Short mmCIF file of C-alpha atoms in Angstrom, two decimals:
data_model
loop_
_atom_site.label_atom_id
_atom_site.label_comp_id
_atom_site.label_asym_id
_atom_site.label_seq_id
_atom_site.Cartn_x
_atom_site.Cartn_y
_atom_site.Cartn_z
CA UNK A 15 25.26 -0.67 -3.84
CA UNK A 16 25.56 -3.51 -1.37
CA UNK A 17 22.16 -4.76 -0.75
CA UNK A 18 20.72 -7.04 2.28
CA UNK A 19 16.94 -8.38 2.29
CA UNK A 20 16.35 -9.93 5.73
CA UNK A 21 13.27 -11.22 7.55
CA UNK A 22 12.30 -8.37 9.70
CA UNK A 23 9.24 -9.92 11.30
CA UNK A 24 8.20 -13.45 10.89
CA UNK A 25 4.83 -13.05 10.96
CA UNK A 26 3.17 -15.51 8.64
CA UNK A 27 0.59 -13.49 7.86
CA UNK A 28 -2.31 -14.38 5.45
CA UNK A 29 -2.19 -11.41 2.98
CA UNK A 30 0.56 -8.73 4.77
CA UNK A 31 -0.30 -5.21 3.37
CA UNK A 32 -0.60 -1.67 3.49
CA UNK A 33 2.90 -0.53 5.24
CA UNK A 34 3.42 2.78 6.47
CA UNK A 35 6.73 4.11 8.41
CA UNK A 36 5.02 6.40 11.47
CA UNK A 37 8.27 8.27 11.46
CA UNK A 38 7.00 10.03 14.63
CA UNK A 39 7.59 6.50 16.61
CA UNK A 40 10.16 4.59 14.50
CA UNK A 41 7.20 2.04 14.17
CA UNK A 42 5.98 0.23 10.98
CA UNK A 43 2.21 -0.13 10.40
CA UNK A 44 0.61 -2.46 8.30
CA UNK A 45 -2.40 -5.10 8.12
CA UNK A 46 -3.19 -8.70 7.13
CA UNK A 47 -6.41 -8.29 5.73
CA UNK A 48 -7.70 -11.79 5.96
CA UNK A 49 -6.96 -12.47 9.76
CA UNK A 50 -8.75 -8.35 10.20
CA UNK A 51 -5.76 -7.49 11.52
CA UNK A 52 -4.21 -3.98 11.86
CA UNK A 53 -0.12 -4.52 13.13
CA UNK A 54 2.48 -1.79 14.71
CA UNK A 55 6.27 -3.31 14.48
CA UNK A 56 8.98 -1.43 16.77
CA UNK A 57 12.04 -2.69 14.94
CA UNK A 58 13.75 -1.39 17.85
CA UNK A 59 12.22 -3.38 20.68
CA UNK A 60 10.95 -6.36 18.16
CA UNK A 61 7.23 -6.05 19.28
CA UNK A 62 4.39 -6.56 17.27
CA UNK A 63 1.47 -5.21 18.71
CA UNK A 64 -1.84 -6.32 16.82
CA UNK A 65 -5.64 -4.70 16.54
CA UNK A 66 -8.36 -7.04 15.39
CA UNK A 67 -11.25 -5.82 13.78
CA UNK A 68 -14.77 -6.88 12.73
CA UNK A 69 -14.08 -6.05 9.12
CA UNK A 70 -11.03 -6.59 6.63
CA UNK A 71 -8.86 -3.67 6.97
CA UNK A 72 -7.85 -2.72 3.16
CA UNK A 73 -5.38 0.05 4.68
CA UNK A 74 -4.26 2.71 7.72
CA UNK A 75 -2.95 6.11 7.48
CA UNK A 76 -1.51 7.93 10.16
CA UNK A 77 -3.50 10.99 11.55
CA UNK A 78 -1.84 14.60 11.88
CA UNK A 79 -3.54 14.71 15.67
CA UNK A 80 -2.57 11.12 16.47
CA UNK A 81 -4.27 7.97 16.24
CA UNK A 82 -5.14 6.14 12.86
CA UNK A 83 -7.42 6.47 9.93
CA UNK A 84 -8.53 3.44 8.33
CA UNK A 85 -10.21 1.52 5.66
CA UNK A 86 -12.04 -1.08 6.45
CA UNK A 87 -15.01 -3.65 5.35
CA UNK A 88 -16.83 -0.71 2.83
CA UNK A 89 -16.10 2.79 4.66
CA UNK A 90 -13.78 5.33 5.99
CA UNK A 91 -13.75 5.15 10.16
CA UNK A 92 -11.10 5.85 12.81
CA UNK A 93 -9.56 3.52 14.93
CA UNK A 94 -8.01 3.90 18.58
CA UNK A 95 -5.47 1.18 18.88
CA UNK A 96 -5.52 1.49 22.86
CA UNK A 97 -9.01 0.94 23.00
CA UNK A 98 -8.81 -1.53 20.33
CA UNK A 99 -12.54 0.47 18.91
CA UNK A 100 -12.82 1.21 15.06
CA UNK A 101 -15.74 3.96 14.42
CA UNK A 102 -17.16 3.97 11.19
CA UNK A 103 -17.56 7.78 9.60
CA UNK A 104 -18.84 7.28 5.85
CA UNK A 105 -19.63 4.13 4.13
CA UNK A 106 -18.85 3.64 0.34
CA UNK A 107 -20.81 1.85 -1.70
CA UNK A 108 -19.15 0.35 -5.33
CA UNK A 109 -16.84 -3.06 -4.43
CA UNK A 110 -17.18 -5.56 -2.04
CA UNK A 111 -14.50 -4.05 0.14
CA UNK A 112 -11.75 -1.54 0.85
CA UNK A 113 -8.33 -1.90 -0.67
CA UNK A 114 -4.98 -0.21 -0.89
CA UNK A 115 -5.07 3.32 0.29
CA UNK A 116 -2.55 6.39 1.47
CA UNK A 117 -2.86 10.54 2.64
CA UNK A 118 -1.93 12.83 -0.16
CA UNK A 119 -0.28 15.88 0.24
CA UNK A 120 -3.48 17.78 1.75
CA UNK A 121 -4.09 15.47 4.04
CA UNK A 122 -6.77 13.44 2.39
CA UNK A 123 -7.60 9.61 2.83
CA UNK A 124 -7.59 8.30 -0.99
CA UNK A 125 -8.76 4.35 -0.95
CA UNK A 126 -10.09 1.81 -3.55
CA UNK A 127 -12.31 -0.98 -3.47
CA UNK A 128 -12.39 -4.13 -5.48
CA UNK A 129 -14.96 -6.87 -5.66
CA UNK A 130 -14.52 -10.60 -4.79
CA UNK A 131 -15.39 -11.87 -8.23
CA UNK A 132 -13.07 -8.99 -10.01
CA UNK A 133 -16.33 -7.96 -12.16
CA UNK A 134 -14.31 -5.49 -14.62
CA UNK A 135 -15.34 -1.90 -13.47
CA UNK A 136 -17.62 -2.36 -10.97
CA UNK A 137 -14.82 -0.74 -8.11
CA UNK A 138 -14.09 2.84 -7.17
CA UNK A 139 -11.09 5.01 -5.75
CA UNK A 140 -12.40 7.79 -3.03
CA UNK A 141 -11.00 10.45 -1.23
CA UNK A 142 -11.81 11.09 2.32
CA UNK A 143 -12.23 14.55 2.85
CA UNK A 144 -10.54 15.65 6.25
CA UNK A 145 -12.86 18.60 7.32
CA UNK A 146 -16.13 17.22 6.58
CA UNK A 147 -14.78 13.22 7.07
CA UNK A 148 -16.90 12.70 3.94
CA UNK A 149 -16.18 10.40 1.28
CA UNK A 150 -16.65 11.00 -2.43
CA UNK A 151 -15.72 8.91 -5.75
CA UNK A 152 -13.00 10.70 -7.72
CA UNK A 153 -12.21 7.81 -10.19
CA UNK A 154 -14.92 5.28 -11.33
CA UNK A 155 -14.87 1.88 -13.52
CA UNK A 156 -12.11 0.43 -11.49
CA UNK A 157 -11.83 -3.40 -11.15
CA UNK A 158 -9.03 -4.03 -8.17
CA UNK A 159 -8.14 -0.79 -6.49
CA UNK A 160 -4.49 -0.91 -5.64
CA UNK A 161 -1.56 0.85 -5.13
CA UNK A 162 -0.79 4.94 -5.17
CA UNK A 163 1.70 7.46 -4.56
CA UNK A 164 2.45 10.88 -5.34
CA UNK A 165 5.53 12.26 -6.79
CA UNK A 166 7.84 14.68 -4.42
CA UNK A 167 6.22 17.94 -5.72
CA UNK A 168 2.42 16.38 -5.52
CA UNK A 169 1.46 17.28 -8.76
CA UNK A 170 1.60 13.52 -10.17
CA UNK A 171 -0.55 10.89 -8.71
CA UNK A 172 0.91 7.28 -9.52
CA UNK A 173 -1.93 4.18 -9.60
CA UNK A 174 -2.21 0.77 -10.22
CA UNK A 175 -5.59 -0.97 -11.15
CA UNK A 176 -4.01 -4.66 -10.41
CA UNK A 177 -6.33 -6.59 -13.59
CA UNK A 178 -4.80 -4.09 -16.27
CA UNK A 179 -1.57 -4.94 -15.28
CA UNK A 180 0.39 -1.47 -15.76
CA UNK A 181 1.18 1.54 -13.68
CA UNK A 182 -0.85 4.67 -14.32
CA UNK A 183 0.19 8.54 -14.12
CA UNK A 184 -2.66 11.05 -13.55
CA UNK A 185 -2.08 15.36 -13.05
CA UNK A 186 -3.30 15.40 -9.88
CA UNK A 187 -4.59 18.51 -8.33
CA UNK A 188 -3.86 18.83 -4.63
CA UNK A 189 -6.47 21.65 -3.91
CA UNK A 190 -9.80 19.31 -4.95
CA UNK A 191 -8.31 15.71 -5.50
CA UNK A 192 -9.20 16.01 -9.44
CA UNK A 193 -7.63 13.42 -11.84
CA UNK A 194 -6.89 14.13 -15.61
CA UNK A 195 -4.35 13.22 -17.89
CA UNK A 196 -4.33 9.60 -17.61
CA UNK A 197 -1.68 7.73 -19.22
CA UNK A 198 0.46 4.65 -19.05
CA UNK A 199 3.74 5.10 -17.06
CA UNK A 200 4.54 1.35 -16.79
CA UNK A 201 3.27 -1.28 -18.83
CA UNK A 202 3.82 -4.56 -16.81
CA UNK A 203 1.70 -7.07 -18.81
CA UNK A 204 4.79 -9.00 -19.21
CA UNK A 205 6.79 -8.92 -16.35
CA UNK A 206 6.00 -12.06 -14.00
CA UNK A 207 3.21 -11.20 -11.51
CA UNK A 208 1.16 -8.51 -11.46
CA UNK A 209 1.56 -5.19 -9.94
CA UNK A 210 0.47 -4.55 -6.11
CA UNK A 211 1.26 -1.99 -3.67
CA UNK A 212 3.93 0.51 -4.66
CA UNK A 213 5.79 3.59 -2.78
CA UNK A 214 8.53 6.57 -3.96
CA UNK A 215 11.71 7.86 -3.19
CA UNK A 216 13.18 11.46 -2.68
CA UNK A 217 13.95 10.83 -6.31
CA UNK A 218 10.88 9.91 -7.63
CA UNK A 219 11.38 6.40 -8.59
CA UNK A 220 9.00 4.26 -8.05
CA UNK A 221 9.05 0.67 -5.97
CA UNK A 222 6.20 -1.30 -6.84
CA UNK A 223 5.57 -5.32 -5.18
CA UNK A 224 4.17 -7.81 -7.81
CA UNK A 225 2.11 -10.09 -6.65
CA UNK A 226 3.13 -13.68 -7.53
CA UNK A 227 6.34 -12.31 -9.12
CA UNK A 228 8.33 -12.63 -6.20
CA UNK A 229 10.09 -9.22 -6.56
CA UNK A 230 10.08 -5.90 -5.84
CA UNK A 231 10.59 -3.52 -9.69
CA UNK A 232 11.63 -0.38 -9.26
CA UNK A 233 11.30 2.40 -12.02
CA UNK A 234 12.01 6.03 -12.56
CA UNK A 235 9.64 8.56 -14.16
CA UNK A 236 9.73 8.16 -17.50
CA UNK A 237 9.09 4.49 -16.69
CA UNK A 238 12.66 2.69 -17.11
CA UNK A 239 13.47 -0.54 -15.21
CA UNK A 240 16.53 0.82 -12.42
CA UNK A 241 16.05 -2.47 -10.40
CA UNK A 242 15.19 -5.42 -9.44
CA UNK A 243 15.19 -7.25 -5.76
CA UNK A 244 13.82 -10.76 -5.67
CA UNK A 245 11.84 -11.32 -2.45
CA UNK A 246 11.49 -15.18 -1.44
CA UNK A 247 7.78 -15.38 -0.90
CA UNK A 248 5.52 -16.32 -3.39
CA UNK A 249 2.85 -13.28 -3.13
CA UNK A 250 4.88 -9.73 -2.21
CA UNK A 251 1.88 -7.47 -1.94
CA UNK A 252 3.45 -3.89 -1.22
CA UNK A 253 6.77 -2.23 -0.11
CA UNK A 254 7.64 1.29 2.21
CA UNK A 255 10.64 3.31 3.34
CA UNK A 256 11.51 3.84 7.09
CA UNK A 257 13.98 3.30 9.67
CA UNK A 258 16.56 5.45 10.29
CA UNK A 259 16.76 8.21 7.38
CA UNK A 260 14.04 6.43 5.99
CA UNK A 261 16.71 3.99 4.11
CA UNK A 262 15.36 0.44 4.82
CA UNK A 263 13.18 -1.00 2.29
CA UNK A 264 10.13 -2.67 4.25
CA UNK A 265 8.30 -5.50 2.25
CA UNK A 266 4.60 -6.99 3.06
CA UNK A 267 3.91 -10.41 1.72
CA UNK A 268 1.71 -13.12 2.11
CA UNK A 269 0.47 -16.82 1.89
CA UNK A 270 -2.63 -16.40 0.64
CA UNK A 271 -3.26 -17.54 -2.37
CA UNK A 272 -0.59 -19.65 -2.73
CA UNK A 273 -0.03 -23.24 -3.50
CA UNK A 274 0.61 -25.79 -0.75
CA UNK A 275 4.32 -26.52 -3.06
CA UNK A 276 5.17 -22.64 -2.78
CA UNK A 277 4.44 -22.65 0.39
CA UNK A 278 6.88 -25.42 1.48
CA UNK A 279 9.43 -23.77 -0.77
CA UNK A 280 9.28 -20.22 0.54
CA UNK A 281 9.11 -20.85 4.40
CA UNK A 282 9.14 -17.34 5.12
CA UNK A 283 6.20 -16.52 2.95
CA UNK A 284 3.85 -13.59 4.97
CA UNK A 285 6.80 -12.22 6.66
CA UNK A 286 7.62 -8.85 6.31
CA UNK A 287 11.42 -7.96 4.97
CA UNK A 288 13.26 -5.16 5.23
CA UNK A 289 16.14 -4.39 2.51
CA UNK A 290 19.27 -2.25 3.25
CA UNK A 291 21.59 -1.20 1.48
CA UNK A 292 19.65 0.47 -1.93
CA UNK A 293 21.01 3.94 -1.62
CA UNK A 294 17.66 5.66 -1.62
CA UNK A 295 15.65 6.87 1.34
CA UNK A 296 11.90 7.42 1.14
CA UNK A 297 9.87 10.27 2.58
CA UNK A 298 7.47 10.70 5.36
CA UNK A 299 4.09 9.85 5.41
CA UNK A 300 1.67 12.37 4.63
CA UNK A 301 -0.64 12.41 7.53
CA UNK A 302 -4.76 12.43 7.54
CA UNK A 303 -5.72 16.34 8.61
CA UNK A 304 -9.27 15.54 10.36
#
């Protein structure tokens, strides 16, 4: 393969995360949850548009009628990005605020929490339920909520609880949302950096950022290292295919928390990349059904 990571918007942001490819528009979504913004990148016309909220956003999904799904400050809401108006639908109530989140393949709104002081156990994971719009805990004793995925067929959910350092694998029932089966897919207590956001291919392998690692890891299902791309910004918080034939590798980072040093060494740091060039495409988004 004959790879190329480039800056594909110099944003700067604060902490860069949640991408998703809206493959409907050939436009990237994604937040910077410190600055309560919620970002749409044309690649194509180089326009960043930007939504800012009230509330941290933890993440956006697309929505199956149009318009976004979001989570933000400690509920589930929609937001209208020409009005600029976020409307809250159901509040959660373990963490300190929304994380990470993504539509499974029903076209529910899964999303974790975390608290600020990282109190072991004291976060959840919900799913948003698209008829009723009602939130409901489906995995408790979480500490920092982070990234998920599903494998091609839906039957595996993949999940990363950032403190324990390791990527888990649940069975994952589509019709309810249940979780059983936990295990260990991953163990990433020493790799440099912790594990972040993640995404899949058509293939099932799985792309995950680490957070002051400075890389993207990528791994295949029974957990064996295929790759490694080094990303120069200190914090790389999550990673998504798009573009055309959903080929290009898009990369969130941020600035936050680094030091002043890494900062002055990695002048790109919050940008978000885009890598060409792997081989692998992704697949669509699933979209929010309510």
């Amino acid at each position: 393969m004959t790879e190329s990571l480039e800056v594909a918007l110099d944003a700067h942001a604060v902490l860069g995360e949640g991408p998703v490819w809206d493959d409907m528009t050939e436009t990237l979504l994604w937040v910077d949850i410190c600055r309560n913004e919620v970002h749409r990148f044309s690649p194509t016309a180089g326009t960043d548009r930007c939504v800012v909220l009230d509330a941290p956003p933890g993440a956006v999904a697309l929505r199956a009628g149009g318009g976004l799904v979001a989570a933000v400050g400690m509920g589930f809401g929609e937001l209208d990005e020409d009005s600029m108006l976020y409307t809250e639908w159901q509040p959660v109530t373990h963490g300190d605020r929304m994380n990470d989140g993504a539509c499974d393949p029903a076209g529910r709104f899964l999303a974790g929490t975390l608290t600020d002081g990282l109190i072991p156990g004291a976060a959840s994971l919900y799913a948003l339920e698209p008829s009723s719009r009602q939130a409901r805990e489906i995995l408790s004793e979480v500490t920092l909520s982070n990234g998920l995925a599903w494998s091609p067929d839906g039957t595996t959910l993949y999940y990363v609880d950032t403190v324990l350092e390791r990527i888990d694998a649940f069975d994952y029932d589509v019709g309810t949302a249940r979780l059983s089966a936990r295990r260990t897919l991953v163990n990433l207590q020493n790799a440099v950096g912790r594990p972040d956001g993640l995404c899949i291919d058509s293939e099932g392998n799985l792309w995950v950022a680490m957070a002051q690692g400075r890389m993207i890891r990528c791994y295949d299902t029974k957990g064996r290292l295929l790759h490694l791309v080094r990303v120069p910004s200190p914090i790389v918080t999550s990673c998504t295919f798009g573009g055309p034939g959903l080929t290009d590798l898009y990369v969130t980072t941020g600035q936050w928390p680094a030091t002043t040093d890494q900062l002055s060494r990695y002048p790109h740091a919050g940008a978000v990349f885009r890598l060409t060039g792997t081989g692998s495409h992704g697949l669509p988004a699933y979209r929010f059904a309510g």
